[in-house]
């Protein structure tokens, strides 16, 4: 992970010599999204550097009107706030992920949005909404198509997380 971080860091440094235009910003955005996974793995979900990286990625994605990369940046920010137990901000970001997933028309992103929602609502004690998002996410989950989520969203399998969270949630509901 450290080697990947160093490589992406050099790439970001090289972008300093590029003219400030759309093409340069797109390269920075793609580099920051790619950097987010090893940065999170090496430093942890709650790390300030992870937060700064995804904040900049979100800014770039918004400027470039790029909903796909914006979703990835929002996911990174959501995990960061959730790990810091800043749950009201995490809830706002999870809701934004849900809205954005609906506009991209990609069930992979909708699964990731439900993943963010079920975790957030469980942490907030809103067990009925957590159950709803677990059920919806589990119905979407296809291990053949969604196994790559482990590398993109959260570092673990969303199907296993959904079933595990659902079981815990059902226990808490009695």
mmCIF file of C-alpha atoms in Angstrom:
data_model
loop_
_atom_site.group_PDB
_atom_site.id
_atom_site.type_symbol
_atom_site.label_atom_id
_atom_site.label_comp_id
_atom_site.label_asym_id
_atom_site.label_seq_id
_atom_site.Cartn_x
_atom_site.Cartn_y
_atom_site.Cartn_z
ATOM 1 C CA UNK A 1 0.000 0.000 0.000
ATOM 2 C CA UNK A 2 2.813 2.386 0.824
ATOM 3 C CA UNK A 3 4.323 1.827 -2.635
ATOM 4 C CA UNK A 4 0.964 2.569 -4.295
ATOM 5 C CA UNK A 5 0.552 5.690 -2.163
ATOM 6 C CA UNK A 6 4.025 6.875 -3.152
ATOM 7 C CA UNK A 7 3.312 6.267 -6.855
ATOM 8 C CA UNK A 8 0.021 8.137 -6.745
ATOM 9 C CA UNK A 9 1.738 10.902 -4.785
ATOM 10 C CA UNK A 10 4.329 11.257 -7.550
ATOM 11 C CA UNK A 11 1.540 11.359 -10.125
ATOM 12 C CA UNK A 12 -0.206 14.139 -8.207
ATOM 13 C CA UNK A 13 3.093 16.016 -7.932
ATOM 14 C CA UNK A 14 3.626 15.729 -11.690
ATOM 15 C CA UNK A 15 0.219 17.303 -12.276
ATOM 16 C CA UNK A 16 1.555 20.532 -10.758
ATOM 17 C CA UNK A 17 3.354 21.167 -14.051
ATOM 18 C CA UNK A 18 0.163 20.781 -16.110
ATOM 19 C CA UNK A 19 -1.907 23.802 -17.117
ATOM 20 C CA UNK A 20 -4.968 24.288 -14.909
ATOM 21 C CA UNK A 21 -7.687 23.009 -17.223
ATOM 22 C CA UNK A 22 -10.368 20.344 -17.458
ATOM 23 C CA UNK A 23 -8.001 17.625 -18.701
ATOM 24 C CA UNK A 24 -5.594 18.211 -15.804
ATOM 25 C CA UNK A 25 -8.420 18.223 -13.277
ATOM 26 C CA UNK A 26 -9.810 14.975 -14.700
ATOM 27 C CA UNK A 27 -6.389 13.323 -14.272
ATOM 28 C CA UNK A 28 -6.185 14.587 -10.707
ATOM 29 C CA UNK A 29 -9.686 13.301 -9.968
ATOM 30 C CA UNK A 30 -8.936 9.825 -11.345
ATOM 31 C CA UNK A 31 -5.648 9.722 -9.428
ATOM 32 C CA UNK A 32 -7.286 10.776 -6.155
ATOM 33 C CA UNK A 33 -10.044 8.178 -6.493
ATOM 34 C CA UNK A 34 -7.424 5.478 -7.167
ATOM 35 C CA UNK A 35 -5.296 6.752 -4.257
ATOM 36 C CA UNK A 36 -8.229 6.550 -1.835
ATOM 37 C CA UNK A 37 -8.236 2.747 -1.535
ATOM 38 C CA UNK A 38 -4.562 2.222 -0.596
ATOM 39 C CA UNK A 39 -4.562 5.383 1.520
ATOM 40 C CA UNK A 40 -7.523 4.103 3.516
ATOM 41 C CA UNK A 41 -6.019 0.620 3.810
ATOM 42 C CA UNK A 42 -2.689 1.988 5.061
ATOM 43 C CA UNK A 43 -3.857 4.838 7.298
ATOM 44 C CA UNK A 44 -7.359 3.785 8.333
ATOM 45 C CA UNK A 45 -10.847 4.969 7.511
ATOM 46 C CA UNK A 46 -10.789 7.854 10.012
ATOM 47 C CA UNK A 47 -7.455 9.373 8.965
ATOM 48 C CA UNK A 48 -7.314 13.104 8.149
ATOM 49 C CA UNK A 49 -5.273 12.495 4.980
ATOM 50 C CA UNK A 50 -7.997 10.140 3.715
ATOM 51 C CA UNK A 51 -10.546 12.881 4.454
ATOM 52 C CA UNK A 52 -8.509 15.519 2.620
ATOM 53 C CA UNK A 53 -8.020 13.262 -0.405
ATOM 54 C CA UNK A 54 -11.711 12.454 -0.779
ATOM 55 C CA UNK A 55 -12.741 16.060 -0.083
ATOM 56 C CA UNK A 56 -10.561 17.221 -2.975
ATOM 57 C CA UNK A 57 -11.868 14.400 -5.184
ATOM 58 C CA UNK A 58 -15.439 15.421 -4.405
ATOM 59 C CA UNK A 59 -14.660 19.054 -5.237
ATOM 60 C CA UNK A 60 -13.156 18.020 -8.588
ATOM 61 C CA UNK A 61 -16.018 15.632 -9.401
ATOM 62 C CA UNK A 62 -18.522 18.389 -8.686
ATOM 63 C CA UNK A 63 -16.637 20.895 -10.853
ATOM 64 C CA UNK A 64 -16.382 18.344 -13.676
ATOM 65 C CA UNK A 65 -20.018 17.233 -13.260
ATOM 66 C CA UNK A 66 -18.873 13.620 -12.968
ATOM 67 C CA UNK A 67 -21.486 11.593 -11.057
ATOM 68 C CA UNK A 68 -19.524 8.315 -11.213
ATOM 69 C CA UNK A 69 -16.386 9.716 -9.563
ATOM 70 C CA UNK A 70 -18.508 11.893 -7.282
ATOM 71 C CA UNK A 71 -20.115 8.698 -5.974
ATOM 72 C CA UNK A 72 -16.687 7.193 -5.195
ATOM 73 C CA UNK A 73 -15.553 10.393 -3.461
ATOM 74 C CA UNK A 74 -18.767 10.539 -1.425
ATOM 75 C CA UNK A 75 -18.336 6.883 -0.423
ATOM 76 C CA UNK A 76 -14.810 7.644 0.813
ATOM 77 C CA UNK A 77 -16.046 10.642 2.790
ATOM 78 C CA UNK A 78 -18.937 8.605 4.195
ATOM 79 C CA UNK A 79 -16.570 5.890 5.477
ATOM 80 C CA UNK A 80 -14.334 8.567 6.958
ATOM 81 C CA UNK A 81 -17.145 10.272 8.889
ATOM 82 C CA UNK A 82 -18.639 6.921 9.942
ATOM 83 C CA UNK A 83 -15.269 5.772 11.286
ATOM 84 C CA UNK A 84 -14.983 9.018 13.253
ATOM 85 C CA UNK A 85 -18.504 8.369 14.590
ATOM 86 C CA UNK A 86 -19.642 11.670 13.085
ATOM 87 C CA UNK A 87 -22.937 9.975 12.384
ATOM 88 C CA UNK A 88 -25.088 12.962 11.501
ATOM 89 C CA UNK A 89 -22.637 13.912 8.730
ATOM 90 C CA UNK A 90 -22.385 10.243 7.759
ATOM 91 C CA UNK A 91 -26.191 10.108 7.468
ATOM 92 C CA UNK A 92 -26.217 13.166 5.164
ATOM 93 C CA UNK A 93 -23.564 11.570 2.967
ATOM 94 C CA UNK A 94 -25.369 8.192 2.933
ATOM 95 C CA UNK A 95 -28.552 9.942 1.817
ATOM 96 C CA UNK A 96 -26.620 11.768 -0.879
ATOM 97 C CA UNK A 97 -25.125 8.448 -2.021
ATOM 98 C CA UNK A 98 -28.644 7.043 -2.245
ATOM 99 C CA UNK A 99 -29.869 9.995 -4.343
ATOM 100 C CA UNK A 100 -26.829 9.896 -6.608
ATOM 101 C CA UNK A 101 -27.076 6.119 -7.111
ATOM 102 C CA UNK A 102 -30.629 6.630 -8.341
ATOM 103 C CA UNK A 103 -29.475 9.052 -11.035
ATOM 104 C CA UNK A 104 -26.626 6.875 -12.350
ATOM 105 C CA UNK A 105 -28.897 3.838 -12.912
ATOM 106 C CA UNK A 106 -26.316 1.313 -11.813
ATOM 107 C CA UNK A 107 -27.365 -1.393 -9.375
ATOM 108 C CA UNK A 108 -23.756 -1.694 -8.164
ATOM 109 C CA UNK A 109 -23.865 1.867 -6.926
ATOM 110 C CA UNK A 110 -27.346 1.358 -5.509
ATOM 111 C CA UNK A 111 -26.011 -1.656 -3.578
ATOM 112 C CA UNK A 112 -23.169 0.500 -2.224
ATOM 113 C CA UNK A 113 -25.681 3.212 -1.281
ATOM 114 C CA UNK A 114 -27.819 0.691 0.622
ATOM 115 C CA UNK A 115 -24.614 -0.556 2.272
ATOM 116 C CA UNK A 116 -23.908 2.965 3.522
ATOM 117 C CA UNK A 117 -27.529 3.388 4.620
ATOM 118 C CA UNK A 118 -27.829 0.112 6.558
ATOM 119 C CA UNK A 119 -24.616 0.764 8.447
ATOM 120 C CA UNK A 120 -25.488 4.372 9.210
ATOM 121 C CA UNK A 121 -29.001 3.597 10.421
ATOM 122 C CA UNK A 122 -27.768 0.701 12.548
ATOM 123 C CA UNK A 123 -25.192 2.979 14.220
ATOM 124 C CA UNK A 124 -27.885 5.623 14.792
ATOM 125 C CA UNK A 125 -30.250 3.072 16.325
ATOM 126 C CA UNK A 126 -32.835 3.452 13.548
ATOM 127 C CA UNK A 127 -33.296 -0.302 13.267
ATOM 128 C CA UNK A 128 -36.375 -0.218 11.035
ATOM 129 C CA UNK A 129 -34.560 1.796 8.356
ATOM 130 C CA UNK A 130 -31.440 -0.348 8.750
ATOM 131 C CA UNK A 131 -33.591 -3.446 8.145
ATOM 132 C CA UNK A 132 -35.181 -1.855 5.080
ATOM 133 C CA UNK A 133 -31.808 -1.059 3.512
ATOM 134 C CA UNK A 134 -30.386 -4.489 4.413
ATOM 135 C CA UNK A 135 -33.325 -6.178 2.691
ATOM 136 C CA UNK A 136 -33.090 -3.991 -0.404
ATOM 137 C CA UNK A 137 -29.311 -4.387 -0.640
ATOM 138 C CA UNK A 138 -29.384 -8.153 -0.135
ATOM 139 C CA UNK A 139 -31.973 -8.447 -2.943
ATOM 140 C CA UNK A 140 -29.649 -6.512 -5.273
ATOM 141 C CA UNK A 141 -26.520 -8.466 -4.353
ATOM 142 C CA UNK A 142 -25.112 -10.837 -6.970
ATOM 143 C CA UNK A 143 -21.770 -12.424 -5.959
ATOM 144 C CA UNK A 144 -20.668 -12.781 -9.586
ATOM 145 C CA UNK A 145 -21.248 -9.124 -10.399
ATOM 146 C CA UNK A 146 -20.534 -7.479 -7.055
ATOM 147 C CA UNK A 147 -17.454 -9.328 -5.787
ATOM 148 C CA UNK A 148 -15.277 -6.387 -6.854
ATOM 149 C CA UNK A 149 -16.964 -4.165 -4.265
ATOM 150 C CA UNK A 150 -14.461 -5.539 -1.771
ATOM 151 C CA UNK A 151 -11.786 -3.582 -3.684
ATOM 152 C CA UNK A 152 -13.852 -0.435 -4.175
ATOM 153 C CA UNK A 153 -16.324 0.026 -1.330
ATOM 154 C CA UNK A 154 -15.290 -0.686 2.209
ATOM 155 C CA UNK A 155 -12.722 -3.471 1.905
ATOM 156 C CA UNK A 156 -15.261 -6.239 2.513
ATOM 157 C CA UNK A 157 -18.001 -8.095 0.670
ATOM 158 C CA UNK A 158 -21.329 -6.209 0.755
ATOM 159 C CA UNK A 159 -23.346 -9.439 0.622
ATOM 160 C CA UNK A 160 -21.672 -10.804 3.727
ATOM 161 C CA UNK A 161 -21.968 -7.405 5.412
ATOM 162 C CA UNK A 162 -25.636 -7.117 4.500
ATOM 163 C CA UNK A 163 -26.529 -10.559 5.837
ATOM 164 C CA UNK A 164 -24.417 -10.050 8.973
ATOM 165 C CA UNK A 165 -25.841 -6.600 9.630
ATOM 166 C CA UNK A 166 -29.351 -7.905 9.007
ATOM 167 C CA UNK A 167 -28.817 -10.708 11.545
ATOM 168 C CA UNK A 168 -27.491 -8.278 14.162
ATOM 169 C CA UNK A 169 -30.308 -5.857 13.415
ATOM 170 C CA UNK A 170 -32.947 -8.606 13.765
ATOM 171 C CA UNK A 171 -31.467 -9.610 17.117
ATOM 172 C CA UNK A 172 -31.691 -6.011 18.313
ATOM 173 C CA UNK A 173 -35.283 -5.837 17.089
ATOM 174 C CA UNK A 174 -36.060 -8.951 19.148
#
